[in-house]
Amino acid sequence: MGTLLFELALTAYFTAAIISLRDIFRGSRESSKLLLFITGAGFLLHSVSIIYRYIAVGHLPITSMHEASSFFAWCIVLLFFFLEYRYKIGIMSSFILPVVFILMLSSSILPREIRPLSPALQSYWLGIHAFLAFLGNAAFAVAFGTGIMYLLQEHYLKSKHLSGLFQRLPSIQVLDEINYKMINLGFPLLTLAIITGALWSESAWGNYWRWDPKEVWSMITWFIYALVLHVRLTAGWRGKRAAILSIIGFSVVLFTFFGVNLLLKSLHSF
Amino acid sequence: MKVLIIGLNHKTADVEIRERLAFNGQKLEEGVFGLKNIPEVREVAVLSTCNRVEIYTCVGNTAVASENIKNFLSRFHSINRPDFEKSLYLHSGADAVRHILRVASSLDSMVVGEPQILGQIKDTFDFALSKKTTGVLLNKLMKKAISTAKRVRTETKIAENAVSISFAAVELAKKIFTDLAGKAFMLLGAGEMAELAARHLLNNEVKDVMVVNRTYETGCKLAKEFNGKAVRFEEFLHELVHADIIICSTGAPTYVLHKEQMQKVMKERKYRPVFIIDISVPRNIDPEINKIENVYLYDVDDLQEVVDTNIHGRKIEAEKAETIVAEEVEKFIKWLSALDSVPTIVALRQKAEEIKKEELEKLTGKFPDMSETHLKAVEYMATAIVNKLIHPPTVALKEDSEDRDELIAMIEKLYDINGDYNEE
């Protein structure tokens, strides 16, 4: 049942991603309504499938790459709906839903078997720590999407070549605002995730910091986004520079997420 | 019954004639009722805007009706027929359907894609409905025109881009700042051009207006008008920090703002975006300024280019719109021609029923002692014969064929019936 729901959600996201990409070239109000409906349906199915998995494994399902990618995608869709409700920028879907689909696709091809959790990880910290980290990363993913949108729109305005997506993209001010807000949301979440991780580590192994590759790369991510916020406030690095930094930041997030698990030996890898 | 449109627009008549033939205010009601009373005119609605006057009618005989309408126009507007006749265009049948659909979709407008015309068509329709001067045909046609216009609006991008310089500037400003309310605004130079552009932007309720002028007094005057403050020319660099949108038109022979100066200003502003519109010729603002981050500088040529691209874009979209209109015209004509044969079908059935009734009455007269059962049987047989006989011609009439008009005439002649359109 959980598998079926997951597959259905994957199909819905696939359809939504295709429609949203087609929207870049030719969009209408009808298609954006349809898009929201399909994504909404996918999100519901996805949520139920995660609940199923939760019941099956007995904790927040984020301890295999299959589960983690799926949950990561779920967090992004959650934020996407929040922003869509708040700003109603139809074209944003074209920059976010494909990311969601890719995450879901990688989740679907990764092994799905439920493996027993090592005793060290069996703790209520798991849910709190992981949820904070994932939601934070999802915020960075959305910032990445709006960062790309910003660079596109800025390019149109600077080059004075007002074709293509110029009309459909919102103002650079709104894009910069969302970008900033998302980093402002992601950064404290990441901070809390690192703190809860440290506390958990202390209670499980007796030390706060273990130089685990995931920890190191999370710290690098943290420094990058701290820098983004810092230079924005002090030196006025807004707009284009902030957009570029948020794109770099998200690449590091992706490396921390996938790269560390696949390439480096870590307590966090599964 | 035929659709007939008589009208004139900005392409066929100059403003003088358009004014004289306009149905303004009270004249509209009088005019619509006057037209409705013309012989051969069955339904009527009148559209009167500053760019066009059009009379939508359903008529019996087109030639007679158009003559009558022209005479009426001459009398009603007290204008000699030769004075306006050459400005008129006449459309009837499918041509007329196409015309009204194109007008409503803003394909016939002076600025293609402008949105007002649809509202005006709606008003025309509402007015006619409230005065009951239209019937089945025009009601359906007007609805079709409105729905087609909406289809064009949603399926093409015909109304999407600004096609005048000042609207292009407003549109650009809205792609930089989300909304202009609360934005500070600087007028560099109090010339006529700057003032004009400013008025367009000020419709959007910008917050502060600063007017900079070499002659401080002139600046003060304009500032008062915009509820803003005047700034001495020597001090404008200090105030520049606060300005989000700058419109420049000083008439100075050289640049009044250089890249280095602007760089300093931007740093002080912490790189909050600035939109500069330089409408002066020669340019007053160093074009290099556009290279500074978060500064968007557009001069007159840039804006004109935006407008040109948009106009070109609209032309492409207009072609798509024409296809939509053609589709909708075809649908309507189909409906219309089906409507043509309905009265004939009704008349044919009526005639057959009458004959049946007559013959049954004759029969009961001749055989008064016929039993109820027998009478029922005979009646049943008569009904069956009638139905079977009129079935093939009915089917033929309902079919959508090229020679339907001939067929209608032939059947009417053969059965000696008259399927003249009846409003009731």
XYZ file of C-alpha atoms in Angstrom:
694
model
C 0.000 0.000 0.000
C 2.745 2.422 0.993
C 4.634 1.513 -2.170
C 1.582 2.049 -4.328
C 0.983 5.468 -2.788
C 4.621 6.356 -3.327
C 4.426 5.332 -6.985
C 1.235 7.324 -7.451
C 2.821 10.379 -5.856
C 5.853 9.941 -8.099
C 3.565 9.814 -11.133
C 1.724 12.938 -10.013
C 4.987 14.820 -9.484
C 6.241 13.598 -12.838
C 3.121 14.910 -14.555
C 3.361 18.177 -12.650
C 7.039 18.594 -13.532
C 6.304 17.993 -17.217
C 3.421 20.469 -17.239
C 5.501 23.025 -15.355
C 8.372 22.704 -17.817
C 5.998 23.002 -20.739
C 4.645 26.104 -19.014
C 7.974 27.813 -19.527
C 7.250 27.860 -23.216
C 3.534 28.120 -23.218
C 1.467 28.575 -20.119
C -2.070 29.534 -19.350
C -4.175 30.067 -16.277
C -5.907 26.735 -16.848
C -2.674 24.789 -16.914
C -1.429 26.423 -13.723
C -4.668 25.470 -11.951
C -4.321 21.927 -13.203
C -0.722 21.960 -12.105
C -1.586 22.961 -8.552
C -4.276 20.318 -8.444
C -1.953 17.544 -9.596
C 0.819 18.657 -7.273
C -1.676 18.840 -4.424
C -2.901 15.319 -5.150
C 0.696 14.108 -5.337
C 1.461 15.806 -2.040
C -1.471 14.118 -0.289
C -0.541 10.682 -1.617
C 3.060 11.348 -0.724
C 2.149 12.398 2.825
C 0.094 9.247 3.355
C 2.893 7.095 1.972
C 5.309 8.708 4.427
C 2.890 8.029 7.285
C 2.690 4.388 6.180
C 6.438 4.164 6.158
C 6.592 5.859 9.540
C 4.306 3.212 10.986
C 6.238 0.435 9.272
C 9.692 1.518 10.503
C 8.594 3.045 13.791
C 10.393 6.392 13.416
C 10.600 9.328 11.018
C 11.460 7.598 7.730
C 14.758 9.270 6.847
C 17.276 6.542 7.590
C 17.801 5.223 4.079
C 18.593 7.207 0.944
C 15.229 6.161 -0.439
C 13.428 7.584 2.570
C 15.616 10.649 2.867
C 15.207 11.778 -0.753
C 11.492 11.250 -0.542
C 11.218 13.227 2.680
C 13.428 15.986 1.300
C 11.087 16.276 -1.711
C 8.099 16.335 0.618
C 9.535 19.283 2.579
C 10.143 21.221 -0.644
C 6.574 20.692 -1.818
C 5.337 21.836 1.587
C 7.255 25.107 1.240
C 6.216 25.410 -2.391
C 2.551 25.371 -1.409
C 3.168 27.898 1.313
C 4.850 30.281 -1.142
C 2.273 29.671 -3.846
C -0.428 30.565 -1.357
C 1.413 33.647 -0.178
C 2.777 35.035 -3.474
C 0.833 33.303 -6.249
C 3.722 33.164 -8.688
C 2.589 30.518 -11.135
C 5.891 30.272 -12.966
C 7.725 29.361 -9.754
C 6.470 25.808 -10.180
C 8.646 25.451 -13.280
C 11.728 26.061 -11.162
C 10.826 23.971 -8.146
C 8.741 21.001 -9.237
C 11.463 19.550 -11.498
C 13.788 19.512 -8.466
C 11.071 17.720 -6.516
C 10.655 15.195 -9.271
C 14.380 14.504 -9.537
C 14.562 13.888 -5.794
C 11.570 11.568 -5.967
C 13.020 9.776 -8.963
C 16.323 9.171 -7.200
C 14.355 8.027 -4.187
C 12.425 5.564 -6.319
C 15.525 3.952 -7.835
C 17.319 3.619 -4.517
C 16.847 0.390 -2.501
C 13.682 0.478 -0.473
C 14.118 -2.327 2.007
C 13.663 -1.503 5.654
C 16.891 -2.123 7.517
C 17.047 -2.306 11.283
C 18.192 0.913 12.872
C 21.497 0.740 14.719
C 20.913 1.117 18.455
C 22.895 4.339 18.569
C 20.385 5.991 16.311
C 17.314 4.809 18.174
C 16.418 7.984 19.946
C 13.725 10.625 19.929
C 16.450 13.002 18.755
C 16.353 11.338 15.366
C 12.972 12.820 14.433
C 13.710 16.301 15.754
C 17.241 16.555 14.398
C 16.387 15.179 10.967
C 13.168 17.116 10.540
C 14.926 20.415 11.247
C 17.740 19.558 8.873
C 15.421 18.514 6.077
C 13.121 21.482 6.354
C 16.140 23.780 6.401
C 17.528 22.139 3.288
C 14.152 22.413 1.609
C 14.166 26.156 2.280
C 17.613 26.343 0.681
C 16.253 24.418 -2.312
C 13.488 26.965 -2.776
C 16.015 29.789 -2.393
C 18.003 28.089 -5.127
C 14.948 28.034 -7.412
C 14.147 31.679 -6.825
C 17.832 32.512 -7.220
C 17.749 31.115 -10.734
C 14.553 33.009 -11.440
C 16.194 36.176 -10.163
C 19.216 35.780 -12.420
C 16.955 35.207 -15.411
C 14.783 38.225 -14.750
C 17.797 40.384 -13.962
C 19.309 39.344 -17.246
C 16.172 40.341 -19.138
C 16.077 43.733 -17.454
C 19.756 44.520 -17.887
C 19.993 43.368 -21.479
C 16.725 45.200 -22.244
C 15.702 42.159 -24.160
C 12.240 41.687 -22.785
C 11.228 38.439 -24.385
C 10.716 34.892 -23.231
C 9.799 34.613 -19.611
C 10.090 38.320 -18.792
C 6.347 38.830 -18.608
C 5.698 35.735 -16.551
C 8.463 36.154 -14.028
C 7.617 38.378 -11.074
C 9.600 41.468 -10.139
C 13.191 41.044 -9.071
C 12.242 42.635 -5.769
C 9.811 39.825 -4.965
C 12.298 37.188 -6.062
C 15.004 38.720 -3.906
C 12.561 38.915 -1.018
C 11.595 35.234 -1.266
C 15.226 34.252 -1.660
C 16.117 36.196 1.468
C 13.167 34.860 3.442
C 13.949 31.286 2.522
C 17.558 31.623 3.614
C 16.344 33.392 6.716
C 14.153 30.382 7.382
C 16.668 27.732 6.381
C 19.568 29.153 8.337
C 18.059 28.964 11.848
C 16.651 25.526 11.031
C 20.083 24.337 9.992
C 21.567 25.931 13.112
C 19.051 24.117 15.294
C 19.664 20.883 13.408
C 23.381 21.177 14.115
C 22.755 22.006 17.765
C 20.310 19.121 18.268
C 22.752 16.875 16.443
C 25.499 17.913 18.816
C 23.311 17.339 21.863
C 22.288 13.950 20.556
C 25.880 13.055 19.831
C 26.800 14.053 23.354
C 24.087 11.872 24.890
C 24.869 8.917 22.594
C 28.665 9.001 22.397
C 29.665 11.497 25.014
C 31.089 14.190 22.733
C 29.460 17.029 20.886
C 31.531 17.013 17.777
C 32.966 13.944 16.055
C 34.362 15.295 12.800
C 31.967 13.105 10.893
C 32.005 14.129 7.175
C 28.324 14.998 7.334
C 28.979 17.225 10.302
C 31.866 18.902 8.575
C 29.934 19.535 5.386
C 26.901 20.749 7.308
C 29.209 23.206 9.014
C 30.520 24.356 5.631
C 26.940 24.838 4.481
C 26.227 26.733 7.658
C 29.181 29.055 7.072
C 28.127 29.740 3.495
C 24.603 30.741 4.452
C 25.897 32.713 7.452
C 28.063 34.579 4.959
C 25.096 35.156 2.641
C 23.139 36.751 5.448
C 26.093 38.665 6.807
C 27.189 40.336 3.584
C 23.622 41.148 2.766
C 23.185 43.106 5.944
C 26.598 44.715 6.073
C 27.683 45.212 2.476
C 24.325 45.221 0.702
C 24.992 42.006 -1.184
C 21.448 41.635 -2.317
C 19.892 40.711 -5.618
C 22.274 39.159 -8.062
C 25.043 38.378 -5.591
C 22.624 36.889 -3.093
C 21.084 34.817 -5.876
C 24.463 33.467 -6.975
C 25.446 32.694 -3.384
C 22.196 30.850 -2.789
C 22.874 28.728 -5.863
C 26.384 27.909 -4.626
C 24.978 27.228 -1.175
C 22.476 24.748 -2.509
C 25.139 22.896 -4.487
C 26.948 22.369 -1.207
C 23.666 21.235 0.386
C 23.263 18.676 -2.374
C 26.811 17.470 -1.872
C 26.252 17.179 1.863
C 23.074 15.277 1.139
C 24.129 12.905 -1.642
C 27.886 13.251 -1.981
C 28.763 12.535 1.615
C 26.584 9.444 1.667
C 27.861 8.072 -1.592
C 31.531 9.060 -1.485
C 32.555 9.442 2.119
C 32.284 7.113 5.064
C 29.995 8.647 7.580
C 27.846 7.814 10.525
C 25.095 9.566 8.613
C 25.411 7.435 5.501
C 23.140 4.551 4.935
C -33.296 36.618 -41.387
C -29.813 37.897 -41.888
C -27.259 39.589 -39.731
C -26.418 43.016 -41.076
C -23.814 45.372 -39.655
C -23.551 48.955 -40.753
C -20.842 51.061 -39.218
C -17.797 53.223 -39.454
C -14.546 53.319 -37.537
C -11.254 55.145 -37.187
C -10.017 53.598 -40.411
C -12.932 54.641 -42.597
C -14.013 57.935 -41.076
C -12.203 60.857 -39.536
C -13.106 62.045 -36.100
C -15.513 64.728 -37.366
C -17.816 62.224 -39.036
C -17.488 59.807 -36.131
C -18.556 62.527 -33.735
C -21.553 63.477 -35.819
C -22.795 59.910 -36.100
C -22.141 58.989 -32.485
C -25.020 57.844 -30.308
C -24.161 59.619 -27.097
C -26.158 59.628 -23.887
C -29.827 60.197 -24.529
C -29.326 59.745 -28.254
C -28.502 56.084 -27.746
C -31.916 55.107 -26.453
C -33.752 57.200 -29.037
C -31.529 55.851 -31.764
C -31.951 52.209 -30.803
C -35.740 52.512 -30.665
C -35.778 54.513 -33.899
C -33.765 51.816 -35.650
C -35.946 49.084 -34.202
C -39.012 50.681 -35.799
C -37.549 50.680 -39.285
C -39.354 48.248 -41.608
C -37.342 45.096 -42.327
C -35.275 45.586 -39.159
C -36.160 42.906 -36.602
C -33.398 43.124 -34.001
C -30.968 45.916 -33.239
C -28.101 46.904 -30.958
C -25.840 49.937 -31.223
C -22.171 50.291 -30.313
C -20.904 53.832 -30.066
C -17.338 54.553 -28.918
C -14.898 57.298 -29.787
C -13.344 55.119 -32.450
C -16.391 53.472 -33.952
C -20.138 53.541 -34.419
C -21.684 50.242 -35.369
C -25.278 49.153 -35.798
C -25.874 45.444 -35.342
C -29.139 44.271 -36.837
C -31.109 41.287 -37.938
C -33.026 42.111 -41.045
C -35.405 40.560 -43.542
C -34.323 42.048 -46.814
C -30.738 43.293 -46.602
C -30.904 45.821 -49.435
C -34.117 47.439 -48.259
C -33.016 47.446 -44.634
C -29.646 49.027 -45.348
C -31.287 51.761 -47.416
C -33.730 52.433 -44.601
C -30.996 52.495 -41.992
C -28.892 54.947 -43.972
C -31.897 57.206 -44.389
C -32.599 56.945 -40.724
C -29.005 57.872 -39.841
C -29.172 60.879 -42.106
C -32.425 62.037 -40.547
C -31.542 61.182 -36.966
C -28.129 62.838 -36.973
C -29.171 65.618 -39.371
C -26.373 64.881 -41.771
C -26.565 64.537 -45.538
C -26.204 61.023 -46.840
C -23.322 61.788 -49.230
C -21.373 63.249 -46.305
C -21.113 59.973 -44.453
C -22.082 57.244 -46.889
C -18.591 56.670 -48.222
C -17.300 56.189 -44.697
C -19.722 53.359 -44.001
C -19.018 49.688 -44.268
C -21.645 47.007 -44.598
C -21.238 43.428 -43.540
C -23.846 40.755 -43.833
C -24.099 37.040 -43.183
C -20.886 35.230 -42.302
C -18.925 38.404 -42.999
C -20.914 40.258 -40.356
C -20.406 37.484 -37.824
C -16.685 37.604 -38.446
C -16.659 41.378 -38.116
C -18.319 41.557 -34.706
C -16.150 38.733 -33.384
C -13.033 40.570 -34.554
C -14.208 43.850 -33.052
C -14.939 42.268 -29.673
C -11.578 40.476 -29.709
C -9.888 43.844 -30.267
C -8.446 42.770 -33.610
C -10.054 45.699 -35.373
C -8.982 48.268 -32.787
C -6.627 51.165 -33.366
C -4.285 49.633 -30.790
C -4.718 45.930 -31.409
C -5.356 44.079 -28.179
C -6.579 47.075 -26.167
C -9.008 45.784 -23.555
C -11.710 48.469 -23.418
C -13.627 47.359 -26.489
C -14.875 44.160 -24.891
C -16.421 46.153 -22.061
C -18.052 48.448 -24.587
C -19.511 45.482 -26.469
C -20.855 44.139 -23.190
C -22.476 47.508 -22.456
C -24.048 47.508 -25.899
C -25.449 44.070 -25.278
C -26.713 44.870 -21.777
C -28.396 48.011 -23.013
C -30.112 46.184 -25.869
C -31.231 43.445 -23.485
C -32.671 45.929 -21.019
C -34.558 47.700 -23.818
C -35.568 44.367 -25.400
C -34.478 45.415 -28.864
C -32.666 42.178 -29.621
C -33.960 38.658 -30.139
C -32.698 35.107 -30.436
C -30.221 35.824 -33.175
C -28.436 38.944 -31.955
C -28.439 37.705 -28.375
C -26.661 34.581 -29.471
C -24.303 36.579 -31.684
C -23.368 39.021 -28.929
C -22.756 36.183 -26.502
C -20.597 34.516 -29.095
C -18.631 37.737 -29.606
C -17.994 38.074 -25.882
C -17.014 34.441 -25.408
C -14.719 34.580 -28.426
C -13.032 37.701 -27.077
C -12.480 35.928 -23.774
C -11.045 32.923 -25.553
C -8.675 35.170 -27.464
C -7.650 36.844 -24.224
C -6.821 33.591 -22.455
C -5.360 31.656 -25.360
C -3.185 34.351 -26.875
C -0.939 37.008 -25.392
C -2.513 39.758 -27.446
C -3.117 42.125 -24.546
C -0.018 41.297 -22.582
C 2.588 43.903 -23.405
C 2.610 47.663 -23.174
C 2.556 49.445 -26.507
C 3.291 53.013 -25.454
C 6.484 54.412 -24.014
C 5.009 55.527 -20.718
C 3.193 52.248 -20.172
C 6.348 50.393 -21.071
C 8.121 52.389 -18.358
C 5.427 51.581 -15.809
C 5.561 47.934 -16.785
C 9.326 47.848 -16.383
C 9.083 49.579 -13.030
C 6.699 46.842 -11.911
C 9.188 44.158 -12.882
C 11.810 45.817 -10.723
C 9.662 46.869 -7.772
C 6.665 44.790 -6.952
C 4.392 47.734 -6.573
C 5.163 51.387 -6.912
C 3.280 52.466 -3.834
C 5.770 53.595 -1.260
C 8.566 54.154 -3.729
C 10.397 57.462 -3.786
C 10.507 59.241 -7.049
C 12.816 61.890 -8.478
C 12.079 64.157 -11.407
C 15.316 65.449 -12.829
C 14.294 68.469 -14.866
C 10.840 69.943 -14.872
C 10.261 69.761 -18.599
C 7.052 68.808 -20.272
C 8.244 65.309 -21.130
C 9.298 64.565 -17.570
C 6.007 65.849 -16.297
C 4.060 63.654 -18.693
C 5.977 60.524 -17.819
C 5.677 61.354 -14.143
C 1.920 61.585 -14.339
C 1.750 58.049 -15.664
C 3.844 56.692 -12.859
C 2.147 58.797 -10.234
C -1.147 57.130 -11.011
C 0.427 54.257 -9.188
C 0.705 56.233 -5.957
C 4.411 56.528 -5.471
C 5.309 57.833 -2.052
C 7.651 60.794 -2.263
C 8.248 63.011 -5.216
C 11.328 65.160 -5.494
C 11.588 67.677 -8.280
C 15.024 68.884 -9.273
C 15.378 71.841 -11.592
C 18.024 74.386 -12.468
C 15.491 77.116 -11.936
C 14.423 76.393 -8.393
C 11.121 78.276 -8.731
C 9.965 76.172 -11.692
C 10.822 73.105 -9.703
C 8.800 74.377 -6.768
C 5.771 74.877 -8.954
C 5.843 71.352 -10.321
C 6.637 69.888 -6.917
C 3.546 71.553 -5.515
C 1.452 69.925 -8.213
C 2.722 66.481 -7.292
C 2.566 67.125 -3.574
C 6.315 66.678 -3.436
C 9.326 68.727 -2.561
C 11.665 70.763 -4.706
C 15.389 70.127 -4.602
C 18.034 72.565 -5.773
C 20.038 71.276 -8.712
C 23.296 71.625 -6.791
C 21.993 69.303 -4.106
C 20.428 66.590 -6.150
C 23.312 64.168 -5.709
C 22.661 64.087 -1.968
C 18.989 63.352 -2.462
C 19.647 60.745 -5.122
C 20.303 58.211 -2.395
C 16.622 58.248 -1.472
C 15.228 57.937 -4.988
C 14.013 54.557 -6.245
C 12.790 55.786 -9.588
C 14.388 58.633 -11.469
C 12.966 60.279 -14.555
C 15.466 62.520 -16.268
C 14.741 65.126 -18.883
C 16.837 68.198 -18.263
C 17.699 69.417 -21.718
C 21.341 69.703 -20.681
C 23.825 69.197 -23.519
C 25.953 66.708 -21.548
C 25.678 64.053 -18.895
C 24.484 65.344 -15.550
C 25.094 62.028 -13.816
C 28.288 60.023 -14.211
C 29.132 56.453 -13.420
C 31.443 57.246 -10.499
C 28.804 59.418 -8.864
C 26.177 56.730 -9.237
C 28.522 54.081 -7.890
C 28.885 56.101 -4.715
C 25.149 56.570 -4.458
C 24.551 52.841 -4.852
C 26.999 51.994 -2.143
C 25.248 54.413 0.167
C 21.902 52.855 -0.746
C 23.277 49.417 0.082
C 22.534 48.465 -3.495
C 18.799 48.699 -3.274
C 17.557 48.698 -6.881
C 17.124 51.934 -8.823
C 15.189 52.425 -12.024
C 16.358 55.351 -14.148
C 14.474 56.553 -17.178
C 16.414 58.993 -19.287
C 14.054 60.535 -21.774
C 16.258 63.488 -22.635
C 17.856 63.866 -26.052
C 20.825 64.118 -26.037
C 21.062 61.727 -23.136
C 21.702 63.247 -19.731
C 22.794 60.120 -17.935
C 25.947 58.213 -18.661
C 24.813 54.945 -20.293
C 27.673 53.178 -18.511
C 25.578 53.503 -15.364
C 23.477 50.561 -16.529
C 26.500 48.367 -15.814
C 26.354 49.106 -12.102
C 24.695 46.333 -10.170
C 21.036 46.862 -9.337
C 20.781 49.972 -11.508
C 18.428 49.690 -14.447
C 18.862 52.529 -16.905
C 16.582 52.895 -19.892
C 16.761 55.718 -22.404
C 14.126 56.718 -24.953
C 15.502 54.398 -27.609
C 15.483 51.457 -25.209
C 11.880 52.122 -24.318
C 10.941 52.567 -27.956
C 12.580 49.261 -28.707
C 10.552 47.598 -25.975
C 7.400 49.088 -27.465
C 8.360 47.968 -30.978
C 9.011 44.428 -29.804
C 5.686 44.424 -28.033
C 3.843 45.671 -31.099
C 5.526 43.002 -33.158
C 4.570 40.440 -30.522
C 0.974 41.563 -30.672
C 0.942 41.131 -34.431
C 2.036 37.529 -34.047
C -0.570 36.975 -31.370
C -3.188 38.645 -33.570
C -2.616 35.947 -36.178
C -3.365 33.277 -33.602
C -6.430 35.247 -32.589
C -7.669 35.343 -36.194
C -7.616 31.556 -36.260
C -9.700 31.427 -33.104
C -12.146 33.919 -34.585
C -12.410 31.856 -37.785
C -13.232 28.760 -35.729
C -15.907 30.542 -33.761
C -17.426 32.090 -36.893
C -17.780 28.644 -38.386
C -19.517 27.337 -35.280
C -21.899 30.253 -35.275
C -22.733 29.936 -38.963
C -23.545 26.290 -38.409
C -25.923 27.202 -35.636
C -27.350 30.002 -37.748
C -28.041 27.879 -40.784
C -29.612 25.184 -38.649
C -31.811 27.952 -37.327
C -32.764 28.777 -40.922
C -34.496 25.478 -41.484
C -36.237 25.253 -38.111
C -39.289 27.323 -39.122
C -39.698 25.231 -42.277
C -39.577 22.024 -40.293
C -42.120 23.382 -37.843
C -44.394 24.547 -40.681
C -44.118 21.220 -42.413
C -45.138 19.324 -39.319
C -47.941 21.742 -38.623
C -49.282 21.289 -42.134
C -49.190 17.509 -41.843
C -50.901 17.580 -38.463
C -53.593 19.848 -39.830
C -54.310 17.493 -42.739
C -54.466 14.570 -40.355
C -56.854 16.358 -38.048
C -59.094 17.454 -40.944
C -59.282 13.994 -42.436
C -60.021 12.386 -39.082
C -62.824 14.833 -38.510
C -64.243 14.064 -41.962
C -64.073 10.369 -41.168
C -65.925 10.641 -37.850
C -68.559 12.773 -39.679
C -69.130 10.047 -42.234
C -69.122 7.130 -39.781
C -70.548 8.457 -36.524
C -71.172 4.950 -35.138
C -67.544 3.871 -35.378
C -66.387 2.213 -32.202
C -63.807 3.815 -29.945
C -61.363 1.001 -30.641
C -61.621 1.418 -34.398
C -61.256 5.168 -34.169
C -58.105 4.737 -32.095
C -56.713 2.331 -34.685
C -57.402 4.690 -37.579
C -55.894 7.583 -35.664
C -52.835 5.527 -34.926
C -52.453 4.657 -38.615
C -52.835 8.286 -39.676
C -50.147 9.392 -37.243
C -47.815 6.702 -38.523
C -48.341 7.738 -42.150
C -47.769 11.414 -41.315
C -44.604 10.675 -39.417
C -43.198 8.420 -42.082
C -43.967 10.876 -44.828
C -42.422 13.924 -43.190
C -39.436 12.101 -41.776
C -37.187 12.206 -44.882
C -37.693 15.919 -45.669
C -37.134 16.766 -41.979
C -33.865 14.883 -41.954
C -32.814 16.535 -45.197
C -33.594 19.970 -43.765
C -31.630 19.298 -40.614
C -28.593 18.168 -42.533
C -25.835 20.684 -42.935
C -25.515 20.888 -46.697
C -24.376 23.461 -49.223
C -27.730 23.804 -50.966
C -29.884 24.042 -47.875
C -31.364 27.374 -48.908
C -32.558 25.853 -52.183
C -33.886 22.854 -50.340
C -35.834 25.057 -47.956
C -37.339 26.989 -50.852
C -38.174 23.775 -52.699
C -39.868 22.098 -49.754
C -41.811 25.210 -48.929
C -43.023 25.332 -52.527
C -43.827 21.618 -52.743
C -45.842 21.569 -49.547
C -47.198 25.062 -49.964
C -45.947 26.206 -46.599
C -44.272 29.378 -45.405
C -41.528 29.053 -42.860
C -40.989 32.746 -42.317
C -39.008 33.423 -39.207
C -41.214 34.210 -36.326
C -39.876 35.868 -33.229
C -42.347 34.322 -30.858
